[in-house]
Amino acid sequence: MNWVVLLVLVGSGGRIKGDPTKGEAIYARCQACHALDYDRTGPHHCGVVGRKAGTVKDFQYSEAMKKSGLTWNVKTLDRFLSAPTEVVPGTAMTYAGVPDPQERADLIAWLAQQKCKEPK
Amino acid sequence: MSSFLDFLQRPADLTPRRSFLTSSGLMLSGTAVALLAGNDALAADPKAAKAAPKSGNPDNDVQILNTALGAELEAIAAYQLGAESKLLEKPVLALAVTFQGHHKEHVKVLSDTITKLGGKPVAAKAKYDFPVDKLKAQADVLRFAASLEQGAVSAYLGAVPLFTNRDLAKAAASILGDEAMHWAVLRQALGEEPVPAAFMS
């Protein structure tokens, strides 16, 4: 077993280098509920990296997300996106997740790059 | 491709879920299941209703349905925005209104099912934020609608495996198929390859 296979097996945990140029296409999967710069069924993603989970002003989160104690960084986003309902049981983000560690890394890298205005 | 990759990456998921399904004692309302599945015959037949599959915590299924309902309500508002934009030519406007009608049907059946499962359906927001400043031409509206429909396909794809009740999963997959057709037709209207890949993710 080589190291690449081992990394895939244990999950990325933020250790796989993401390619932001591939992340935008993966973000298309999120667009039923999310946008970068305004709230929808899900909260906006602008500035998500570094944000405490469940704290976007005026957005109605599940109690589970408000109490999750998570702060979004590469590692926590990677974990959450792997299986949202398992990492935060009770979350309104009823989505099975992005199982491919490389795709998660690409998506997170792209999100982290987005420079957009926080909604008013 | 993704679902097959999921299987390869998380084969252990299958056993607990199957076991969970068969060991749980909770029974969903067969009528509600049939309602969402669009199976009127099943809804009307108490014997068939009794044969409805067992489920785990129905609250989880209600949450999944409510998240889908919230997105469907927003889709209706988005198509309304498009229809009122005066940017759409007549055949495209007719298409938008037809697709909006499908989303209204989804909303009706999702809301009724949530209620029958003992949940409270989410209501439409008083106001939705849309990128109106970026909608300057028909193609912009079509592209915006296509992005929502593509997202909806992915959202339902991500929801289907989470249902504890397989009939609800089947019904959600039925809606997924409708969203996928919307997406393909919108891409076609934009002059893009209508079905760009063999698999959705």
mmCIF file of C-alpha atoms in Angstrom:
data_model
loop_
_atom_site.group_PDB
_atom_site.id
_atom_site.type_symbol
_atom_site.label_atom_id
_atom_site.label_comp_id
_atom_site.label_asym_id
_atom_site.label_seq_id
_atom_site.Cartn_x
_atom_site.Cartn_y
_atom_site.Cartn_z
ATOM 1 C CA MET A 1 0.000 0.000 0.000
ATOM 2 C CA ASN A 2 1.458 3.296 -0.991
ATOM 3 C CA TRP A 3 1.016 6.601 0.819
ATOM 4 C CA VAL A 4 -1.504 7.953 -1.688
ATOM 5 C CA VAL A 5 -3.805 5.006 -1.139
ATOM 6 C CA LEU A 6 -3.347 5.278 2.609
ATOM 7 C CA LEU A 7 -4.310 8.956 2.557
ATOM 8 C CA VAL A 8 -7.483 8.200 0.624
ATOM 9 C CA LEU A 9 -8.379 5.446 3.045
ATOM 10 C CA VAL A 10 -8.022 7.529 6.179
ATOM 11 C CA GLY A 11 -9.635 10.638 4.746
ATOM 12 C CA SER A 12 -7.895 13.866 4.002
ATOM 13 C CA GLY A 13 -8.336 15.653 7.313
ATOM 14 C CA GLY A 14 -7.158 18.715 5.482
ATOM 15 C CA ARG A 15 -3.902 17.082 4.467
ATOM 16 C CA ILE A 16 -4.627 16.795 0.754
ATOM 17 C CA LYS A 17 -3.719 19.868 -1.250
ATOM 18 C CA GLY A 18 -6.806 21.297 -2.870
ATOM 19 C CA ASP A 19 -6.947 22.676 -6.387
ATOM 20 C CA PRO A 20 -9.225 25.734 -6.326
ATOM 21 C CA THR A 21 -9.580 25.694 -10.109
ATOM 22 C CA LYS A 22 -11.492 22.429 -9.750
ATOM 23 C CA GLY A 23 -13.460 23.559 -6.720
ATOM 24 C CA GLU A 24 -15.915 25.791 -8.535
ATOM 25 C CA ALA A 25 -17.357 22.905 -10.543
ATOM 26 C CA ILE A 26 -17.838 20.949 -7.333
ATOM 27 C CA TYR A 27 -19.580 23.941 -5.762
ATOM 28 C CA ALA A 28 -22.292 23.559 -8.422
ATOM 29 C CA ARG A 29 -23.590 20.706 -6.261
ATOM 30 C CA CYS A 30 -24.247 23.140 -3.441
ATOM 31 C CA GLN A 31 -26.301 25.587 -5.482
ATOM 32 C CA ALA A 32 -29.725 24.201 -4.698
ATOM 33 C CA CYS A 33 -29.322 25.656 -1.220
ATOM 34 C CA HIS A 34 -26.277 27.913 -1.048
ATOM 35 C CA ALA A 35 -24.798 30.993 -2.659
ATOM 36 C CA LEU A 36 -21.601 32.826 -1.928
ATOM 37 C CA ASP A 37 -22.969 36.218 -1.043
ATOM 38 C CA TYR A 38 -26.548 35.798 0.101
ATOM 39 C CA ASP A 39 -28.491 33.436 2.331
ATOM 40 C CA ARG A 40 -30.778 30.846 0.812
ATOM 41 C CA THR A 41 -32.051 27.540 2.212
ATOM 42 C CA GLY A 42 -28.525 27.408 3.568
ATOM 43 C CA PRO A 43 -26.349 30.294 4.759
ATOM 44 C CA HIS A 44 -24.016 32.212 2.457
ATOM 45 C CA HIS A 45 -20.499 30.911 2.064
ATOM 46 C CA CYS A 46 -18.609 34.126 1.673
ATOM 47 C CA GLY A 47 -16.169 34.252 4.560
ATOM 48 C CA VAL A 48 -17.043 30.771 5.761
ATOM 49 C CA VAL A 49 -13.436 29.842 6.491
ATOM 50 C CA GLY A 50 -12.762 31.152 9.976
ATOM 51 C CA ARG A 51 -16.421 31.611 10.846
ATOM 52 C CA LYS A 52 -17.942 29.998 13.919
ATOM 53 C CA ALA A 53 -20.630 27.542 12.823
ATOM 54 C CA GLY A 54 -24.216 28.688 13.218
ATOM 55 C CA THR A 55 -23.433 32.387 13.506
ATOM 56 C CA VAL A 56 -24.532 34.061 10.274
ATOM 57 C CA LYS A 57 -26.746 36.902 11.390
ATOM 58 C CA ASP A 58 -30.486 36.387 10.921
ATOM 59 C CA PHE A 59 -30.055 32.933 9.430
ATOM 60 C CA GLN A 60 -32.245 30.271 11.022
ATOM 61 C CA TYR A 61 -29.949 27.391 11.854
ATOM 62 C CA SER A 62 -30.836 24.037 13.345
ATOM 63 C CA GLU A 63 -30.235 23.815 17.079
ATOM 64 C CA ALA A 64 -27.686 21.120 16.285
ATOM 65 C CA MET A 65 -25.588 23.460 14.165
ATOM 66 C CA LYS A 66 -25.837 26.304 16.684
ATOM 67 C CA LYS A 67 -24.594 23.975 19.405
ATOM 68 C CA SER A 68 -21.968 22.198 17.298
ATOM 69 C CA GLY A 69 -19.090 24.227 18.705
ATOM 70 C CA LEU A 70 -17.377 24.054 15.342
ATOM 71 C CA THR A 71 -15.352 26.803 13.768
ATOM 72 C CA TRP A 72 -14.974 26.357 10.045
ATOM 73 C CA ASN A 73 -11.431 25.756 8.926
ATOM 74 C CA VAL A 74 -9.894 23.354 6.427
ATOM 75 C CA LYS A 75 -9.971 20.496 8.887
ATOM 76 C CA THR A 76 -13.527 20.982 10.218
ATOM 77 C CA LEU A 77 -14.956 21.692 6.779
ATOM 78 C CA ASP A 78 -13.295 18.566 5.457
ATOM 79 C CA ARG A 79 -14.768 16.502 8.268
ATOM 80 C CA PHE A 80 -18.248 18.013 8.006
ATOM 81 C CA LEU A 81 -18.428 17.761 4.230
ATOM 82 C CA SER A 82 -17.477 14.103 4.365
ATOM 83 C CA ALA A 83 -20.785 13.264 6.094
ATOM 84 C CA PRO A 84 -22.730 16.308 7.378
ATOM 85 C CA THR A 85 -25.499 14.421 9.166
ATOM 86 C CA GLU A 86 -23.014 12.178 10.948
ATOM 87 C CA VAL A 87 -20.700 14.982 12.047
ATOM 88 C CA VAL A 88 -23.565 17.247 13.187
ATOM 89 C CA PRO A 89 -26.578 15.000 13.826
ATOM 90 C CA GLY A 90 -29.709 17.087 13.489
ATOM 91 C CA THR A 91 -28.249 19.503 10.955
ATOM 92 C CA ALA A 92 -30.672 20.822 8.360
ATOM 93 C CA MET A 93 -28.030 20.079 5.748
ATOM 94 C CA THR A 94 -29.483 16.698 4.941
ATOM 95 C CA TYR A 95 -26.919 15.796 2.349
ATOM 96 C CA ALA A 96 -24.883 12.611 2.245
ATOM 97 C CA GLY A 97 -21.676 14.553 1.699
ATOM 98 C CA VAL A 98 -18.723 14.682 -0.647
ATOM 99 C CA PRO A 99 -17.008 11.338 -0.132
ATOM 100 C CA ASP A 100 -13.955 11.995 -2.295
ATOM 101 C CA PRO A 101 -11.217 13.617 -0.143
ATOM 102 C CA GLN A 102 -9.639 15.284 -3.168
ATOM 103 C CA GLU A 103 -12.966 16.818 -4.202
ATOM 104 C CA ARG A 104 -13.474 18.110 -0.664
ATOM 105 C CA ALA A 105 -10.001 19.601 -0.668
ATOM 106 C CA ASP A 106 -10.624 21.263 -4.044
ATOM 107 C CA LEU A 107 -13.971 22.648 -2.883
ATOM 108 C CA ILE A 108 -12.553 24.033 0.360
ATOM 109 C CA ALA A 109 -9.584 25.554 -1.465
ATOM 110 C CA TRP A 110 -11.974 27.322 -3.833
ATOM 111 C CA LEU A 111 -14.224 28.534 -1.016
ATOM 112 C CA ALA A 112 -11.245 29.918 0.857
ATOM 113 C CA GLN A 113 -10.215 31.907 -2.231
ATOM 114 C CA GLN A 114 -13.541 33.653 -2.728
ATOM 115 C CA LYS A 115 -13.346 37.342 -2.086
ATOM 116 C CA CYS A 116 -16.890 38.614 -1.918
ATOM 117 C CA LYS A 117 -18.931 41.046 0.078
ATOM 118 C CA GLU A 118 -20.721 39.858 3.162
ATOM 119 C CA PRO A 119 -24.470 40.419 2.643
ATOM 120 C CA LYS A 120 -25.958 43.526 4.242
ATOM 121 C CA MET B 1 -19.772 7.618 -11.061
ATOM 122 C CA SER B 2 -19.838 9.204 -7.646
ATOM 123 C CA SER B 3 -22.289 6.734 -6.117
ATOM 124 C CA PHE B 4 -20.115 3.837 -7.195
ATOM 125 C CA LEU B 5 -17.093 5.593 -5.761
ATOM 126 C CA ASP B 6 -19.047 6.120 -2.552
ATOM 127 C CA PHE B 7 -19.618 2.408 -2.386
ATOM 128 C CA LEU B 8 -15.944 1.710 -2.867
ATOM 129 C CA GLN B 9 -14.893 4.301 -0.328
ATOM 130 C CA ARG B 10 -17.465 3.534 2.354
ATOM 131 C CA PRO B 11 -18.535 -0.088 1.953
ATOM 132 C CA ALA B 12 -19.012 -0.432 5.697
ATOM 133 C CA ASP B 13 -21.905 2.049 5.561
ATOM 134 C CA LEU B 14 -24.189 -0.464 3.932
ATOM 135 C CA THR B 15 -24.317 -3.063 6.620
ATOM 136 C CA PRO B 16 -25.326 -0.845 9.557
ATOM 137 C CA ARG B 17 -27.950 0.956 7.484
ATOM 138 C CA ARG B 18 -29.529 -2.264 6.301
ATOM 139 C CA SER B 19 -29.418 -3.642 9.803
ATOM 140 C CA PHE B 20 -30.920 -0.431 11.168
ATOM 141 C CA LEU B 21 -33.763 -0.614 8.682
ATOM 142 C CA THR B 22 -34.684 -4.156 9.535
ATOM 143 C CA SER B 23 -34.293 -3.888 13.280
ATOM 144 C CA SER B 24 -36.319 -0.744 13.879
ATOM 145 C CA GLY B 25 -39.884 -1.129 15.025
ATOM 146 C CA LEU B 26 -41.263 2.198 13.850
ATOM 147 C CA MET B 27 -43.769 2.173 11.032
ATOM 148 C CA LEU B 28 -44.325 5.162 8.774
ATOM 149 C CA SER B 29 -47.801 6.026 7.663
ATOM 150 C CA GLY B 30 -48.353 4.056 4.508
ATOM 151 C CA THR B 31 -50.658 6.801 3.289
ATOM 152 C CA ALA B 32 -47.937 9.392 3.671
ATOM 153 C CA VAL B 33 -45.409 7.227 1.936
ATOM 154 C CA ALA B 34 -47.813 6.612 -0.920
ATOM 155 C CA LEU B 35 -48.633 10.284 -1.086
ATOM 156 C CA LEU B 36 -45.039 11.257 -1.616
ATOM 157 C CA ALA B 37 -44.497 8.362 -3.973
ATOM 158 C CA GLY B 38 -47.454 9.569 -6.005
ATOM 159 C CA ASN B 39 -49.065 6.186 -5.643
ATOM 160 C CA ASP B 40 -52.760 6.880 -5.180
ATOM 161 C CA ALA B 41 -53.680 3.211 -5.243
ATOM 162 C CA LEU B 42 -51.349 2.518 -2.342
ATOM 163 C CA ALA B 43 -52.647 5.572 -0.513
ATOM 164 C CA ALA B 44 -56.197 4.308 -0.795
ATOM 165 C CA ASP B 45 -55.474 0.727 0.168
ATOM 166 C CA PRO B 46 -55.145 0.128 3.914
ATOM 167 C CA LYS B 47 -53.622 -3.310 3.344
ATOM 168 C CA ALA B 48 -50.945 -1.826 1.155
ATOM 169 C CA ALA B 49 -50.439 0.923 3.694
ATOM 170 C CA LYS B 50 -49.848 -1.662 6.395
ATOM 171 C CA ALA B 51 -47.150 -3.128 4.221
ATOM 172 C CA ALA B 52 -45.290 0.172 4.250
ATOM 173 C CA PRO B 53 -41.660 -0.338 5.123
ATOM 174 C CA LYS B 54 -40.264 0.147 8.572
ATOM 175 C CA SER B 55 -38.249 3.180 9.397
ATOM 176 C CA GLY B 56 -35.870 4.469 12.011
ATOM 177 C CA ASN B 57 -36.370 7.909 13.467
ATOM 178 C CA PRO B 58 -39.054 9.561 11.327
ATOM 179 C CA ASP B 59 -37.840 12.967 12.528
ATOM 180 C CA ASN B 60 -34.772 12.497 10.358
ATOM 181 C CA ASP B 61 -36.909 11.865 7.303
ATOM 182 C CA VAL B 62 -39.045 14.894 8.131
ATOM 183 C CA GLN B 63 -35.911 17.049 8.324
ATOM 184 C CA ILE B 64 -34.764 15.807 4.928
ATOM 185 C CA LEU B 65 -38.187 16.522 3.437
ATOM 186 C CA ASN B 66 -38.274 19.976 5.016
ATOM 187 C CA THR B 67 -34.865 20.904 3.641
ATOM 188 C CA ALA B 68 -36.049 19.811 0.201
ATOM 189 C CA LEU B 69 -39.268 21.772 0.689
ATOM 190 C CA GLY B 70 -37.333 24.938 1.509
ATOM 191 C CA ALA B 71 -35.330 24.625 -1.693
ATOM 192 C CA GLU B 72 -38.447 23.881 -3.754
ATOM 193 C CA LEU B 73 -40.185 26.977 -2.385
ATOM 194 C CA GLU B 74 -37.189 29.055 -3.377
ATOM 195 C CA ALA B 75 -37.204 27.513 -6.862
ATOM 196 C CA ILE B 76 -40.836 28.587 -7.311
ATOM 197 C CA ALA B 77 -39.871 32.137 -6.347
ATOM 198 C CA ALA B 78 -36.899 32.049 -8.708
ATOM 199 C CA TYR B 79 -39.056 30.975 -11.646
ATOM 200 C CA GLN B 80 -41.553 33.683 -10.722
ATOM 201 C CA LEU B 81 -38.737 36.214 -10.861
ATOM 202 C CA GLY B 82 -37.764 34.903 -14.277
ATOM 203 C CA ALA B 83 -41.333 34.907 -15.544
ATOM 204 C CA GLU B 84 -41.846 38.511 -14.438
ATOM 205 C CA SER B 85 -38.477 39.711 -15.691
ATOM 206 C CA LYS B 86 -39.768 40.399 -19.227
ATOM 207 C CA LEU B 87 -36.491 38.925 -20.425
ATOM 208 C CA LEU B 88 -37.945 35.615 -21.583
ATOM 209 C CA GLU B 89 -39.267 34.993 -25.076
ATOM 210 C CA LYS B 90 -42.637 33.314 -25.294
ATOM 211 C CA PRO B 91 -41.560 29.654 -25.681
ATOM 212 C CA VAL B 92 -38.961 30.022 -22.958
ATOM 213 C CA LEU B 93 -41.475 31.726 -20.705
ATOM 214 C CA ALA B 94 -43.858 28.814 -21.248
ATOM 215 C CA LEU B 95 -41.070 26.433 -20.309
ATOM 216 C CA ALA B 96 -40.306 28.375 -17.148
ATOM 217 C CA VAL B 97 -43.951 28.381 -16.118
ATOM 218 C CA THR B 98 -44.203 24.637 -16.760
ATOM 219 C CA PHE B 99 -41.124 23.937 -14.640
ATOM 220 C CA GLN B 100 -42.429 26.230 -11.919
ATOM 221 C CA GLY B 101 -45.616 24.162 -11.981
ATOM 222 C CA HIS B 102 -43.578 21.020 -11.365
ATOM 223 C CA HIS B 103 -41.925 22.645 -8.368
ATOM 224 C CA LYS B 104 -45.359 23.620 -7.058
ATOM 225 C CA GLU B 105 -46.394 19.985 -7.325
ATOM 226 C CA HIS B 106 -43.256 18.957 -5.444
ATOM 227 C CA VAL B 107 -44.086 21.496 -2.730
ATOM 228 C CA LYS B 108 -47.627 20.205 -2.368
ATOM 229 C CA VAL B 109 -46.623 16.605 -1.982
ATOM 230 C CA LEU B 110 -43.635 17.365 0.282
ATOM 231 C CA SER B 111 -45.769 19.568 2.548
ATOM 232 C CA ASP B 112 -48.573 17.015 2.759
ATOM 233 C CA THR B 113 -46.138 14.231 3.534
ATOM 234 C CA ILE B 114 -44.344 16.218 6.241
ATOM 235 C CA THR B 115 -47.693 16.995 7.852
ATOM 236 C CA LYS B 116 -48.814 13.383 7.715
ATOM 237 C CA LEU B 117 -45.534 12.319 9.283
ATOM 238 C CA GLY B 118 -46.263 14.665 12.198
ATOM 239 C CA GLY B 119 -43.870 17.404 11.140
ATOM 240 C CA LYS B 120 -44.390 21.056 10.409
ATOM 241 C CA PRO B 121 -43.684 22.082 6.816
ATOM 242 C CA VAL B 122 -41.422 25.090 6.454
ATOM 243 C CA ALA B 123 -43.155 28.115 4.986
ATOM 244 C CA ALA B 124 -42.022 30.181 2.046
ATOM 245 C CA LYS B 125 -39.855 33.142 3.012
ATOM 246 C CA ALA B 126 -41.435 36.554 2.816
ATOM 247 C CA LYS B 127 -38.563 37.604 0.592
ATOM 248 C CA TYR B 128 -35.875 35.747 -1.315
ATOM 249 C CA ASP B 129 -32.538 37.163 -2.312
ATOM 250 C CA PHE B 130 -31.651 36.565 -5.925
ATOM 251 C CA PRO B 131 -28.789 37.934 -8.029
ATOM 252 C CA VAL B 132 -31.113 40.293 -9.909
ATOM 253 C CA ASP B 133 -28.268 42.618 -10.836
ATOM 254 C CA LYS B 134 -26.771 39.785 -12.890
ATOM 255 C CA LEU B 135 -29.972 38.967 -14.792
ATOM 256 C CA LYS B 136 -29.805 41.223 -17.830
ATOM 257 C CA ALA B 137 -30.814 38.892 -20.652
ATOM 258 C CA GLN B 138 -32.731 35.693 -21.282
ATOM 259 C CA ALA B 139 -29.525 33.659 -21.213
ATOM 260 C CA ASP B 140 -28.729 35.004 -17.730
ATOM 261 C CA VAL B 141 -32.111 33.863 -16.447
ATOM 262 C CA LEU B 142 -31.727 30.466 -18.086
ATOM 263 C CA ARG B 143 -28.231 30.051 -16.685
ATOM 264 C CA PHE B 144 -29.422 31.008 -13.213
ATOM 265 C CA ALA B 145 -32.322 28.548 -13.419
ATOM 266 C CA ALA B 146 -29.999 25.842 -14.744
ATOM 267 C CA SER B 147 -27.641 26.344 -11.794
ATOM 268 C CA LEU B 148 -30.545 25.913 -9.367
ATOM 269 C CA GLU B 149 -31.761 22.793 -11.152
ATOM 270 C CA GLN B 150 -28.275 21.292 -11.254
ATOM 271 C CA GLY B 151 -27.941 22.001 -7.557
ATOM 272 C CA ALA B 152 -31.337 20.415 -6.957
ATOM 273 C CA VAL B 153 -30.252 17.229 -8.692
ATOM 274 C CA SER B 154 -27.175 17.073 -6.453
ATOM 275 C CA ALA B 155 -29.216 17.913 -3.365
ATOM 276 C CA TYR B 156 -31.713 15.123 -3.977
ATOM 277 C CA LEU B 157 -28.875 12.776 -4.885
ATOM 278 C CA GLY B 158 -27.311 13.590 -1.526
ATOM 279 C CA ALA B 159 -30.617 13.174 0.292
ATOM 280 C CA VAL B 160 -31.786 9.875 -1.183
ATOM 281 C CA PRO B 161 -29.339 7.662 0.731
ATOM 282 C CA LEU B 162 -30.169 9.387 4.023
ATOM 283 C CA PHE B 163 -33.834 8.392 4.192
ATOM 284 C CA THR B 164 -34.596 5.657 6.651
ATOM 285 C CA ASN B 165 -37.717 4.823 4.673
ATOM 286 C CA ARG B 166 -36.973 3.421 1.246
ATOM 287 C CA ASP B 167 -40.270 4.523 -0.254
ATOM 288 C CA LEU B 168 -39.445 8.101 0.650
ATOM 289 C CA ALA B 169 -36.028 7.626 -0.955
ATOM 290 C CA LYS B 170 -37.704 6.296 -4.070
ATOM 291 C CA ALA B 171 -40.091 9.236 -4.166
ATOM 292 C CA ALA B 172 -37.231 11.708 -3.729
ATOM 293 C CA ALA B 173 -35.436 9.978 -6.592
ATOM 294 C CA SER B 174 -38.543 10.527 -8.686
ATOM 295 C CA ILE B 175 -38.296 14.267 -8.024
ATOM 296 C CA LEU B 176 -34.568 14.090 -8.765
ATOM 297 C CA GLY B 177 -35.404 12.728 -12.222
ATOM 298 C CA ASP B 178 -37.705 15.675 -12.857
ATOM 299 C CA GLU B 179 -35.045 18.186 -11.766
ATOM 300 C CA ALA B 180 -32.504 16.486 -14.033
ATOM 301 C CA MET B 181 -34.836 16.863 -16.999
ATOM 302 C CA HIS B 182 -35.286 20.562 -16.179
ATOM 303 C CA TRP B 183 -31.539 21.005 -16.062
ATOM 304 C CA ALA B 184 -31.010 19.237 -19.386
ATOM 305 C CA VAL B 185 -33.732 21.244 -21.154
ATOM 306 C CA LEU B 186 -32.398 24.522 -19.781
ATOM 307 C CA ARG B 187 -28.910 23.638 -20.973
ATOM 308 C CA GLN B 188 -30.336 22.797 -24.374
ATOM 309 C CA ALA B 189 -32.084 26.177 -24.455
ATOM 310 C CA LEU B 190 -28.743 27.799 -23.694
ATOM 311 C CA GLY B 191 -27.149 25.993 -26.620
ATOM 312 C CA GLU B 192 -25.063 23.849 -24.299
ATOM 313 C CA GLU B 193 -24.628 20.092 -24.308
ATOM 314 C CA PRO B 194 -27.890 19.080 -22.627
ATOM 315 C CA VAL B 195 -26.482 16.040 -20.873
ATOM 316 C CA PRO B 196 -22.823 16.749 -20.232
ATOM 317 C CA ALA B 197 -21.947 13.572 -18.373
ATOM 318 C CA ALA B 198 -23.054 9.990 -17.874
ATOM 319 C CA PHE B 199 -23.213 10.393 -14.101
ATOM 320 C CA MET B 200 -24.359 13.105 -11.717
ATOM 321 C CA SER B 201 -22.660 13.979 -8.474
#
